[in-house]
Amino acid sequence: MKLVFAGTPEFAAVALTHLHAAGHDIVLVLSQPDRPAGRGMKLHPSPVKQFALAHGMSVAQPRSLRLDGKYPDDALAARQALEAARADAMVVAAYGLILPQWVLDMPRLGCFNIHASLLPRWRGAAPIHRAIEAGDAATGVTIMQMDAGLDTGDMLLSQSLPILSSDTTGSLHNRLAELGGQLMVQTLARAVAGQLQAVAQPAHGVTYASKIDKAEAAIDWSQPAQGIARRVRAFNPFPGASTQFAGETLKIWAVEVGAGSPSAAQTPGQIVAITASGIAVAALDSIVVITELQRPGGKRLASAEFLRGCPLQVGQVLA
């Protein structure tokens, strides 16, 4: 197939890798403009752009695709590039720009989206984070025929994936990215064979995965322990769960739910024990044991190693 691909982060780059390996003719790649990153805040190309350039693909980076928007020249140049591409289909994965109707209508077979959830659950920007945070037992990937709505298009192919008790957003992301690439290749094979079957999303079970706000990272120790543990996993690697101690923001990277309940005299966030397994902190209904954490500017450390440089004590309170 002659394809246009639109995507930006690593999740999308994995899909692009699968499409390239399957032998599709990727005539144009759209990706977000280069962003400043690192200590020097130098401009860095997206993972998708890096792969595309390394494999001789044409890349465009419009700031917008809206012809009546803030960057009409970018949108017009993108339109001309898409018209010249004459693509059979456009594959979209975590691109980051809204596709106006003129883009959706341009490819012969329309636009296919790789979405990291089992639609209609977790439409929106952060489906992997929200699935872990909510305690879902499973998630998956849905290949969708895009329309003008927010992840409302007809479903073409889907497959579920269990969420492990040890999964972070990082580990689950990697498995879903691989699954997404595989399913997209299967979808295009069905399209070539004229075997695509579109199924409308059910009206029930719709939930929305709102974008992650850094303010959500602060741990509320007055919440149930299981909920805190899920949020720590959901916010690993971004934005990283955090707590305050002695004027410092400590990043909390791994926790376990301990046995027993805090006493009436212990307040949420209070350190109730320090053991070989970690730093035990009182939550609403149980104990949260911190096993990996990090000081500002420091490295991620197991709790035993962390305590050598930051001697937390029983009775102190994390906020």
Coordinates of C-alpha atoms in Angstrom, one line a residue:
M1 CA 0.0 0.0 0.0
K2 CA 1.0 3.6 -0.6
L3 CA 0.8 5.2 2.9
V4 CA 1.1 8.5 4.7
F5 CA 2.1 8.0 8.3
A6 CA 1.4 10.5 11.1
G7 CA 2.9 10.1 14.5
T8 CA 5.4 11.5 17.0
P9 CA 6.5 9.5 20.1
E10 CA 8.1 6.1 20.5
F11 CA 4.7 4.4 20.5
A12 CA 4.2 5.6 16.9
A13 CA 7.8 4.9 15.9
V14 CA 7.2 1.2 16.8
A15 CA 4.2 1.1 14.5
L16 CA 6.2 2.8 11.7
T17 CA 8.9 0.2 12.1
H18 CA 6.3 -2.6 11.6
L19 CA 4.8 -0.9 8.5
H20 CA 8.2 -0.4 6.9
A21 CA 9.2 -4.1 7.7
A22 CA 5.9 -5.2 6.1
G23 CA 7.0 -3.6 2.8
H24 CA 4.5 -0.8 2.6
D25 CA 5.5 2.3 0.5
I26 CA 5.5 5.1 3.1
V27 CA 5.5 8.2 0.8
L28 CA 5.2 10.8 3.5
V29 CA 5.6 11.0 7.3
L30 CA 4.0 13.8 9.4
S31 CA 5.4 14.4 12.9
Q32 CA 5.4 17.2 15.4
P33 CA 8.0 19.9 15.2
D34 CA 11.3 19.3 16.9
R35 CA 11.1 20.1 20.7
P36 CA 13.8 21.3 23.1
A37 CA 14.9 18.7 25.5
G38 CA 17.8 17.8 27.9
R39 CA 19.9 20.1 30.0
G40 CA 21.0 22.2 27.1
M41 CA 17.4 22.4 25.8
K42 CA 18.5 21.7 22.3
L43 CA 16.0 20.9 19.6
H44 CA 15.5 17.1 19.3
P45 CA 13.6 15.3 16.5
S46 CA 10.8 13.0 17.5
P47 CA 11.4 9.2 17.4
V48 CA 9.2 9.0 14.3
K49 CA 11.2 11.6 12.5
Q50 CA 14.4 9.9 13.4
F51 CA 13.3 6.6 12.0
A52 CA 11.8 8.2 8.9
L53 CA 15.0 10.1 8.0
A54 CA 17.2 7.1 8.7
H55 CA 15.1 5.2 6.1
G56 CA 14.9 7.9 3.5
M57 CA 11.3 8.8 4.0
S58 CA 10.0 12.3 3.3
V59 CA 9.1 14.2 6.5
A60 CA 6.8 17.2 7.1
Q61 CA 6.4 18.9 10.5
P62 CA 3.4 21.3 10.3
R63 CA 2.6 23.2 13.5
S64 CA -1.1 22.9 12.5
L65 CA -3.3 21.3 9.9
R66 CA -6.0 23.9 10.1
L67 CA -6.2 26.1 7.0
D68 CA -8.0 28.8 9.0
G69 CA -5.8 28.5 12.1
K70 CA -2.8 30.2 13.5
Y71 CA -0.4 28.6 11.0
P72 CA -2.2 28.6 7.7
D73 CA 1.1 28.4 5.7
D74 CA 2.0 25.2 7.5
A75 CA -1.4 23.7 6.8
L76 CA -1.3 24.7 3.2
A77 CA 2.1 23.2 2.7
A78 CA 1.0 20.0 4.4
R79 CA -2.1 19.9 2.1
Q80 CA 0.0 20.2 -1.0
A81 CA 2.3 17.4 0.3
L82 CA -0.7 15.1 1.1
E83 CA -2.2 15.8 -2.4
A84 CA 1.1 14.9 -4.0
A85 CA 1.4 11.7 -2.0
R86 CA -1.8 10.2 -3.5
A87 CA -1.9 7.7 -0.6
D88 CA -4.2 4.7 -0.4
A89 CA -4.5 5.3 3.4
M90 CA -3.1 7.4 6.2
V91 CA -2.0 5.6 9.4
V92 CA -2.1 7.7 12.6
A93 CA -0.6 6.8 15.9
A94 CA -0.2 9.4 18.8
Y95 CA 0.4 12.2 16.3
G96 CA -0.7 15.1 18.6
L97 CA -2.5 17.2 16.1
I98 CA -6.2 17.2 15.3
L99 CA -7.0 16.1 11.8
P100 CA -9.5 18.3 10.1
Q101 CA -12.1 16.9 7.7
W102 CA -10.1 17.6 4.6
V103 CA -7.3 15.4 5.9
L104 CA -9.7 12.6 6.8
D105 CA -11.2 12.7 3.3
M106 CA -8.0 12.8 1.3
P107 CA -6.7 9.2 1.3
R108 CA -8.6 6.7 -0.9
L109 CA -9.4 4.4 2.1
G110 CA -9.4 7.2 4.7
C111 CA -7.4 7.4 8.0
F112 CA -6.7 4.5 10.3
N113 CA -5.8 5.2 14.0
I114 CA -3.9 3.0 16.4
H115 CA -5.5 3.6 19.8
A116 CA -4.0 2.0 23.0
S117 CA -7.3 0.9 24.6
L118 CA -10.3 -1.3 24.0
L119 CA -12.7 1.3 22.7
P120 CA -15.0 2.8 23.8
R121 CA -13.2 2.6 27.1
W122 CA -10.5 5.3 27.5
R123 CA -11.0 7.5 24.6
G124 CA -8.6 10.4 24.7
A125 CA -5.0 11.4 25.4
A126 CA -3.8 9.0 28.2
P127 CA -5.4 5.6 27.9
I128 CA -2.5 3.6 29.3
H129 CA -2.1 5.8 32.4
R130 CA -5.8 5.8 33.1
A131 CA -6.2 2.0 32.7
I132 CA -3.6 1.3 35.3
E133 CA -4.8 4.1 37.6
A134 CA -8.3 2.7 37.5
G135 CA -7.2 -0.8 38.3
D136 CA -8.4 -2.4 35.0
A137 CA -7.6 -6.1 34.6
A138 CA -7.0 -5.7 30.9
T139 CA -6.6 -3.2 28.1
G140 CA -5.6 -3.6 24.5
V141 CA -5.3 -1.9 21.1
T142 CA -8.1 -0.9 18.8
I143 CA -7.6 0.0 15.1
M144 CA -10.2 2.6 14.2
Q145 CA -11.4 4.2 11.1
M146 CA -11.1 7.9 12.0
D147 CA -13.9 10.4 11.9
A148 CA -14.3 13.9 13.2
G149 CA -15.0 12.9 16.8
L150 CA -12.6 12.2 19.6
D151 CA -11.8 8.5 19.1
T152 CA -15.4 7.8 18.1
G153 CA -14.8 6.1 14.7
D154 CA -15.8 2.6 13.7
M155 CA -13.6 -0.3 15.0
L156 CA -11.7 -2.3 12.4
L157 CA -9.6 -4.7 14.6
S158 CA -8.9 -5.0 18.3
Q159 CA -7.1 -7.3 20.7
S160 CA -6.9 -7.4 24.4
L161 CA -3.9 -7.5 26.7
P162 CA -3.8 -8.3 30.4
I163 CA -2.5 -5.6 32.8
L164 CA 0.0 -7.3 35.1
S165 CA 0.1 -6.4 38.8
S166 CA 3.7 -5.3 38.2
D167 CA 3.0 -3.2 35.1
T168 CA 3.9 0.5 35.0
T169 CA 2.8 2.8 32.1
G170 CA 6.3 2.3 30.7
S171 CA 6.2 -1.5 30.6
L172 CA 2.6 -1.7 29.4
H173 CA 3.3 1.0 26.8
N174 CA 6.0 -1.2 25.2
R175 CA 3.8 -4.2 24.9
L176 CA 0.9 -2.2 23.5
A177 CA 3.2 -0.4 21.0
E178 CA 4.3 -3.8 19.6
L179 CA 0.7 -5.1 19.5
G180 CA -0.4 -1.9 17.8
G181 CA 2.2 -2.3 15.0
Q182 CA 1.2 -5.9 14.5
L183 CA -2.5 -5.1 14.4
M184 CA -2.0 -2.3 11.9
V185 CA -0.1 -4.6 9.5
Q186 CA -3.0 -7.1 9.8
T187 CA -5.6 -4.4 9.2
L188 CA -3.8 -3.2 6.0
A189 CA -3.6 -6.8 4.8
R190 CA -7.3 -7.1 5.2
A191 CA -7.8 -3.8 3.4
V192 CA -5.7 -5.0 0.4
A193 CA -7.9 -8.2 0.3
G194 CA -11.1 -6.2 0.6
Q195 CA -11.9 -7.9 3.9
L196 CA -12.2 -5.0 6.3
Q197 CA -15.3 -5.0 8.4
A198 CA -16.1 -1.8 10.3
V199 CA -18.1 -2.1 13.6
A200 CA -19.6 0.9 15.3
Q201 CA -18.5 1.5 18.8
P202 CA -21.1 0.6 21.5
A203 CA -22.9 3.5 23.1
H204 CA -22.3 2.0 26.6
G205 CA -19.0 1.8 28.4
V206 CA -17.6 5.1 27.2
T207 CA -14.9 6.6 29.4
Y208 CA -12.4 9.4 28.7
A209 CA -8.7 9.3 29.4
S210 CA -7.9 12.9 30.2
K211 CA -4.4 14.3 29.6
I212 CA -2.0 13.8 32.5
D213 CA -1.5 16.9 34.6
K214 CA 1.8 17.1 36.5
A215 CA -0.2 18.3 39.5
E216 CA -1.7 14.8 39.7
A217 CA 1.7 13.4 40.6
A218 CA 1.5 14.5 44.2
I219 CA 0.6 11.5 46.4
D220 CA -2.4 12.0 48.7
W221 CA -1.6 9.7 51.6
S222 CA -5.1 9.9 52.9
Q223 CA -6.3 7.8 50.0
P224 CA -6.6 3.9 50.1
A225 CA -3.2 2.1 49.8
Q226 CA -4.2 0.2 46.6
G227 CA -5.2 3.4 44.9
I228 CA -1.8 5.0 45.8
A229 CA 0.1 2.0 44.5
R230 CA -1.8 2.1 41.2
R231 CA -1.1 5.8 40.7
V232 CA 2.6 5.2 41.4
R233 CA 2.7 2.6 38.6
A234 CA 0.5 4.7 36.3
F235 CA 2.8 7.7 36.6
N236 CA 6.0 5.8 36.0
P237 CA 7.9 7.0 34.0
F238 CA 5.9 10.2 33.5
P239 CA 5.3 12.4 35.4
G240 CA 6.5 10.3 38.3
A241 CA 4.6 10.1 41.6
S242 CA 6.0 12.5 44.3
T243 CA 5.8 13.4 47.9
Q244 CA 7.2 16.3 50.0
F245 CA 9.7 15.9 52.8
A246 CA 11.8 18.6 54.5
G247 CA 11.2 21.1 51.6
E248 CA 12.2 18.6 48.9
T249 CA 10.1 16.8 46.3
L250 CA 10.9 13.1 46.4
K251 CA 10.0 11.0 43.4
I252 CA 8.4 7.7 44.4
W253 CA 9.0 5.1 41.7
A254 CA 7.9 1.8 43.2
V255 CA 5.8 0.8 46.2
E256 CA 4.1 -2.3 47.6
V257 CA 0.9 -2.5 49.7
G258 CA 2.0 -3.8 53.1
A259 CA 0.1 -5.9 55.7
G260 CA -1.8 -4.5 58.5
S261 CA -3.5 -1.1 59.1
P262 CA -2.3 2.1 60.6
S263 CA -3.2 2.8 64.2
A264 CA -5.6 5.6 65.2
A265 CA -2.5 7.6 66.4
Q266 CA -0.8 7.5 63.1
T267 CA -1.6 10.1 60.5
P268 CA -1.6 9.6 56.7
G269 CA 1.9 10.0 55.3
Q270 CA 3.6 9.1 58.6
I271 CA 6.5 6.7 58.5
V272 CA 5.5 3.8 60.7
A273 CA 8.5 1.5 60.1
I274 CA 11.8 1.2 58.2
T275 CA 12.7 -2.4 57.3
A276 CA 14.7 -4.4 54.8
S277 CA 11.8 -4.3 52.4
G278 CA 11.3 -0.6 52.4
I279 CA 9.9 2.5 54.0
A280 CA 6.4 1.8 55.5
V281 CA 4.1 4.8 55.3
A282 CA 0.5 5.0 56.7
A283 CA -2.3 5.4 54.2
L284 CA -6.0 5.6 54.7
D285 CA -6.7 1.9 55.2
S286 CA -3.3 0.1 55.1
I287 CA 0.4 0.5 54.7
V288 CA 2.3 1.6 51.6
V289 CA 5.9 0.4 51.5
I290 CA 8.2 2.6 49.3
T291 CA 10.8 0.4 47.6
E292 CA 12.4 2.8 45.1
L293 CA 12.6 6.6 45.3
Q294 CA 14.7 9.6 44.2
R295 CA 15.9 13.0 45.5
P296 CA 16.0 16.1 43.3
G297 CA 19.0 15.8 41.0
G298 CA 19.8 12.3 42.3
K299 CA 19.5 8.8 40.9
R300 CA 16.6 6.4 41.4
L301 CA 17.6 4.2 44.3
A302 CA 16.3 1.2 46.2
S303 CA 15.1 2.4 49.6
A304 CA 18.0 0.8 51.5
E305 CA 20.5 2.7 49.4
F306 CA 18.5 5.9 49.5
L307 CA 18.4 5.9 53.3
R308 CA 22.2 6.0 53.5
G309 CA 22.1 9.5 52.1
C310 CA 18.8 10.6 53.4
P311 CA 18.1 9.2 56.9
L312 CA 14.3 9.2 57.1
Q313 CA 13.1 8.2 60.5
V314 CA 10.0 6.5 62.0
G315 CA 7.4 9.2 63.0
Q316 CA 8.3 11.7 60.3
V317 CA 5.5 12.7 58.0
L318 CA 5.6 12.8 54.2
A319 CA 3.2 15.4 52.7

